[in-house]
Coordinates of N, CA, C and O in Angstrom, one line a residue:
X1113 N -7.9 -18.9 -52.9 CA -9.0 -18.9 -51.9 C -8.9 -20.2 -51.0 O -9.1 -20.1 -49.9
X1114 N -8.6 -21.3 -51.7 CA -8.5 -22.5 -50.9 C -7.3 -22.5 -50.0 O -7.4 -23.0 -48.9
X1115 N -6.2 -21.9 -50.5 CA -5.0 -21.8 -49.6 C -5.3 -20.9 -48.4 O -4.8 -21.2 -47.3
X1116 N -6.1 -19.9 -48.6 CA -6.4 -19.0 -47.4 C -7.3 -19.8 -46.4 O -7.1 -19.7 -45.2
X1117 N -8.2 -20.6 -46.9 CA -9.0 -21.4 -46.0 C -8.2 -22.5 -45.2 O -8.4 -22.7 -44.1
X1118 N -7.2 -23.0 -45.9 CA -6.3 -24.0 -45.3 C -5.5 -23.3 -44.2 O -5.3 -23.8 -43.1
X1119 N -5.0 -22.1 -44.5 CA -4.2 -21.3 -43.6 C -5.0 -21.0 -42.4 O -4.6 -21.1 -41.2
X1120 N -6.3 -20.6 -42.6 CA -7.2 -20.2 -41.5 C -7.5 -21.5 -40.7 O -7.5 -21.4 -39.5
X1121 N -7.7 -22.6 -41.3 CA -7.9 -23.8 -40.6 C -6.7 -24.2 -39.8 O -6.8 -24.7 -38.6
X1122 N -5.5 -24.0 -40.3 CA -4.3 -24.4 -39.5 C -4.1 -23.4 -38.4 O -3.7 -23.8 -37.3
X1123 N -4.5 -22.2 -38.5 CA -4.4 -21.2 -37.5 C -5.4 -21.6 -36.3 O -5.1 -21.4 -35.2
X1124 N -6.6 -22.1 -36.7 CA -7.5 -22.5 -35.7 C -7.1 -23.7 -34.9 O -7.2 -23.7 -33.7
X1125 N -6.4 -24.6 -35.6 CA -6.0 -25.8 -34.9 C -4.5 -25.8 -34.5 O -3.9 -26.8 -34.3
X1126 N -3.9 -24.6 -34.5 CA -2.5 -24.6 -34.2 C -2.2 -24.7 -32.7 O -1.1 -25.1 -32.3
X1127 N -3.2 -24.3 -31.9 CA -2.9 -24.3 -30.4 C -2.5 -25.7 -29.9 O -1.5 -25.8 -29.1
X1128 N -3.2 -26.8 -30.2 CA -2.8 -28.1 -29.7 C -1.3 -28.5 -30.1 O -0.7 -29.2 -29.3
X1129 N -0.8 -28.0 -31.1 CA 0.5 -28.3 -31.5 C 1.5 -27.6 -30.6 O 2.6 -28.1 -30.3
X1130 N 1.2 -26.4 -30.1 CA 2.1 -25.6 -29.3 C 1.9 -25.9 -27.8 O 2.8 -25.7 -27.0
X1131 N 0.7 -26.2 -27.4 CA 0.3 -26.5 -26.0 C -0.2 -27.9 -25.9 O -1.4 -28.1 -26.1
X1132 N 0.6 -28.9 -25.7 CA 0.1 -30.2 -25.6 C -0.8 -30.5 -24.4 O -0.6 -30.0 -23.4
X1133 N -1.8 -31.3 -24.6 CA -2.7 -31.6 -23.6 C -2.1 -32.7 -22.7 O -1.4 -33.6 -23.2
X1134 N -2.2 -32.6 -21.5 CA -1.6 -33.6 -20.6 C -2.1 -33.4 -19.2 O -2.9 -32.5 -18.9
X1135 N -1.5 -34.0 -18.2 CA -1.9 -33.8 -16.8 C -1.7 -32.4 -16.3 O -2.4 -31.9 -15.5
X1136 N -0.6 -31.8 -16.9 CA -0.3 -30.4 -16.4 C -1.3 -29.4 -16.9 O -1.7 -28.5 -16.2
X1137 N -1.8 -29.6 -18.1 CA -2.7 -28.6 -18.7 C -4.2 -29.1 -18.6 O -5.0 -28.5 -19.3
X1138 N -4.5 -30.1 -17.9 CA -5.9 -30.5 -17.8 C -6.7 -29.5 -17.0 O -6.2 -28.8 -16.2
X1139 N -8.0 -29.5 -17.2 CA -8.8 -28.5 -16.6 C -8.8 -28.6 -15.1 O -8.8 -27.6 -14.4
X1140 N -8.9 -29.8 -14.5 CA -9.0 -30.0 -13.1 C -7.7 -29.5 -12.4 O -7.7 -28.8 -11.4
X1141 N -6.5 -29.8 -13.0 CA -5.2 -29.4 -12.5 C -5.1 -27.9 -12.5 O -4.6 -27.3 -11.6
X1142 N -5.6 -27.3 -13.6 CA -5.5 -25.8 -13.7 C -6.3 -25.2 -12.6 O -5.9 -24.2 -12.0
X1143 N -7.5 -25.7 -12.3 CA -8.3 -25.2 -11.2 C -7.6 -25.3 -9.9 O -7.6 -24.4 -9.1
X1144 N -7.1 -26.5 -9.6 CA -6.4 -26.7 -8.3 C -5.2 -25.8 -8.2 O -4.9 -25.2 -7.2
X1145 N -4.5 -25.7 -9.3 CA -3.3 -24.8 -9.3 C -3.6 -23.4 -9.1 O -3.0 -22.7 -8.3
X1146 N -4.7 -22.9 -9.7 CA -5.1 -21.5 -9.5 C -5.6 -21.3 -8.1 O -5.3 -20.2 -7.5
X1147 N -6.3 -22.2 -7.5 CA -6.7 -22.1 -6.1 C -5.5 -22.1 -5.2 O -5.5 -21.3 -4.3
X1148 N -4.6 -23.0 -5.4 CA -3.4 -23.0 -4.6 C -2.6 -21.7 -4.7 O -2.1 -21.1 -3.7
X1149 N -2.4 -21.2 -5.9 CA -1.7 -20.0 -6.1 C -2.4 -18.8 -5.5 O -1.8 -18.0 -4.8
X1150 N -3.7 -18.8 -5.6 CA -4.5 -17.7 -5.0 C -4.4 -17.8 -3.5 O -4.3 -16.7 -2.8
X1151 N -4.5 -19.0 -2.9 CA -4.4 -19.1 -1.5 C -3.0 -18.7 -1.0 O -2.9 -18.0 0.0
X1152 N -2.0 -19.1 -1.6 CA -0.6 -18.8 -1.2 C -0.4 -17.3 -1.3 O 0.1 -16.6 -0.4
X1153 N -0.8 -16.7 -2.4 CA -0.7 -15.2 -2.5 C -1.5 -14.5 -1.5 O -1.1 -13.5 -0.9
X1154 N -2.7 -14.9 -1.3 CA -3.6 -14.3 -0.3 C -3.0 -14.4 1.1 O -3.0 -13.4 1.8
X1155 N -2.5 -15.5 1.5 CA -1.9 -15.7 2.8 C -0.7 -14.8 3.0 O -0.5 -14.2 4.0
X1156 N 0.2 -14.8 1.9 CA 1.4 -14.1 2.0 C 1.2 -12.6 2.0 O 1.8 -11.9 2.8
X1157 N 0.3 -12.1 1.2 CA -0.1 -10.6 1.2 C -0.8 -10.3 2.5 O -0.6 -9.2 3.1
X1158 N -1.6 -11.2 3.0 CA -2.2 -10.9 4.3 C -1.2 -10.8 5.4 O -1.3 -10.0 6.3
X1159 N -0.2 -11.7 5.4 CA 0.8 -11.7 6.4 C 1.6 -10.4 6.3 O 1.9 -9.8 7.4
X1160 N 1.9 -10.0 5.1 CA 2.7 -8.7 4.9 C 1.8 -7.5 5.5 O 2.4 -6.7 6.2
X1161 N 0.6 -7.5 5.2 CA -0.3 -6.5 5.6 C -0.4 -6.4 7.2 O -0.3 -5.4 7.8
X1162 N -0.6 -7.6 7.8 CA -0.7 -7.7 9.2 C 0.6 -7.3 9.9 O 0.6 -6.6 10.9
X1163 N 1.7 -7.7 9.3 CA 3.0 -7.3 9.9 C 3.2 -5.8 9.8 O 3.6 -5.2 10.8
X1164 N 2.8 -5.1 8.7 CA 2.8 -3.7 8.7 C 1.9 -3.1 9.7 O 2.2 -2.1 10.3
X1165 N 0.7 -3.6 9.8 CA -0.3 -3.1 10.7 C 0.2 -3.2 12.2 O 0.0 -2.3 12.9
X1166 N 0.8 -4.3 12.5 CA 1.3 -4.5 13.9 C 2.4 -3.5 14.1 O 2.5 -3.0 15.2
X1167 N 3.3 -3.3 13.2 CA 4.4 -2.4 13.3 C 3.9 -0.9 13.5 O 4.4 -0.2 14.2
X1168 N 2.8 -0.6 12.7 CA 2.2 0.7 12.8 C 1.6 0.9 14.2 O 1.8 2.0 14.8
X1169 N 0.9 -0.1 14.7 CA 0.3 0.0 16.0 C 1.4 0.2 17.1 O 1.3 1.0 18.0
X1170 N 2.5 -0.5 16.9 CA 3.6 -0.4 17.9 C 4.3 1.0 17.8 O 4.6 1.6 18.8
X1171 N 4.4 1.5 16.6 CA 5.0 2.9 16.4 C 4.1 3.9 17.1 O 4.6 4.8 17.7
X1172 N 2.8 3.8 16.9 CA 1.9 4.7 17.5 C 1.9 4.6 19.0 O 1.8 5.7 19.7
X1173 N 1.9 3.4 19.5 CA 1.9 3.2 21.0 C 3.2 3.8 21.5 O 3.1 4.5 22.6
X1174 N 4.3 3.6 20.9 CA 5.6 4.2 21.4 C 5.5 5.7 21.3 O 6.0 6.4 22.2
X1175 N 5.0 6.3 20.2 CA 4.9 7.7 20.1 C 4.1 8.3 21.2 O 4.5 9.3 21.9
X1176 N 2.9 7.8 21.5 CA 2.0 8.3 22.5 C 2.6 8.1 23.9 O 2.4 8.9 24.8
X1177 N 3.3 7.0 24.2 CA 3.9 6.8 25.5 C 5.0 7.8 25.7 O 5.1 8.4 26.8
X1178 N 5.8 8.0 24.7 CA 6.9 9.0 24.8 C 6.3 10.4 25.0 O 6.8 11.2 25.7
X1179 N 5.2 10.7 24.2 CA 4.5 12.0 24.4 C 4.0 12.2 25.8 O 4.2 13.3 26.4
X1180 N 3.4 11.2 26.4 CA 2.9 11.2 27.7 C 4.1 11.4 28.7 O 3.9 12.3 29.7
X1181 N 5.2 10.7 28.5 CA 6.3 10.9 29.4 C 6.9 12.3 29.4 O 7.2 12.9 30.4
X1182 N 6.9 12.9 28.2 CA 7.4 14.2 28.0 C 6.5 15.2 28.7 O 6.9 16.2 29.4
X1183 N 5.2 15.1 28.4 CA 4.2 16.0 29.1 C 4.3 15.9 30.6 O 4.2 16.9 31.3
X1184 N 4.4 14.6 31.1 CA 4.5 14.4 32.5 C 5.7 15.1 33.1 O 5.7 15.7 34.2
X1185 N 6.9 15.0 32.4 CA 8.1 15.6 32.9 C 8.0 17.1 32.8 O 8.4 17.8 33.8
X1186 N 7.4 17.7 31.8 CA 7.2 19.1 31.7 C 6.2 19.6 32.8 O 6.5 20.6 33.5
X1187 N 5.2 18.8 33.1 CA 4.2 19.2 34.2 C 4.9 19.1 35.5 O 4.7 20.0 36.4
X1188 N 5.7 18.1 35.7 CA 6.4 18.0 37.0 C 7.4 19.1 37.2 O 7.6 19.7 38.3
X1189 N 8.1 19.5 36.1 CA 9.1 20.6 36.2 C 8.4 21.9 36.5 O 8.8 22.7 37.3
X1190 N 7.2 22.1 35.9 CA 6.4 23.3 36.1 C 5.9 23.4 37.5 O 6.0 24.4 38.2
X1191 N 5.5 22.2 38.0 CA 5.0 22.1 39.4 C 6.1 22.4 40.4 O 5.9 23.1 41.4
X1192 N 7.3 21.9 40.1 CA 8.4 22.1 41.0 C 8.8 23.6 41.0 O 9.1 24.2 42.1
X1193 N 8.8 24.2 39.8 CA 9.1 25.6 39.7 C 8.1 26.4 40.5 O 8.5 27.4 41.2
X1194 N 6.8 26.1 40.4 CA 5.8 26.9 41.1 C 5.9 26.7 42.6 O 5.8 27.6 43.4
X1195 N 6.3 25.4 43.1 CA 6.5 25.2 44.5 C 7.6 26.0 45.0 O 7.6 26.5 46.1
X1196 N 8.7 26.0 44.2 CA 9.9 26.8 44.7 C 9.6 28.3 44.8 O 10.0 29.0 45.7
X1197 N 8.8 28.8 43.8 CA 8.5 30.2 43.8 C 7.5 30.5 45.0 O 7.6 31.5 45.7
X1198 N 6.6 29.6 45.3 CA 5.7 29.7 46.4 C 6.4 29.7 47.7 O 6.2 30.4 48.6
X1199 N 7.4 28.8 47.8 CA 8.2 28.6 49.0 C 9.0 29.9 49.2 O 9.1 30.4 50.3
X1200 N 9.6 30.4 48.1 CA 10.4 31.7 48.2 C 9.5 32.8 48.7 O 9.9 33.7 49.5
X1201 N 8.3 32.9 48.1 CA 7.4 34.0 48.5 C 6.9 33.8 49.9 O 6.8 34.8 50.7
X1202 N 6.7 32.6 50.4 CA 6.3 32.4 51.7 C 7.4 32.7 52.7 O 7.2 33.3 53.7
X1203 N 8.6 32.4 52.4 CA 9.8 32.7 53.2 C 10.0 34.3 53.3 O 10.3 34.8 54.3
X1204 N 9.7 34.9 52.2 CA 9.8 36.4 52.1 C 8.8 37.0 53.0 O 9.0 38.0 53.7
X1205 N 7.6 36.5 52.9 CA 6.5 37.1 53.7 C 6.6 36.8 55.2 O 6.3 37.6 56.0
X1206 N 7.2 35.7 55.5 CA 7.3 35.3 56.9 C 8.6 35.9 57.6 O 8.7 35.9 58.8
X1207 N 9.5 36.3 56.8 CA 10.7 36.9 57.3 C 10.6 38.3 57.8 O 9.8 39.0 57.8

C-alpha cells in the first residue's frame, strides 16, 4: 500500500522532471507565443482567403464580360441578317 502511494506521488510530481521550468515554458512567454502564433495563422489564412476571393471575382467578371461579348456578337449578326433580308425584300418589291 505504501509503495502504491509513493508511485502515485511520483506520478503526480513527474511532470517537472520531463518539462523543466524556464523562460521558454513560463506563463507569460506561452501567452505571447500563442498570441503570435494565432496572429500569424490568422493573417496567413486571411490572405489565402482574400486571394481566393479576388481570383473568384476576377473569374466571374471575365465570364460575364465574355458572355456579354458573345451575346453582342450574336445580336449584331442577327441584326445584319435581318437588314440583308429586309434589303433583299425591298429590292424585290421595288424592282
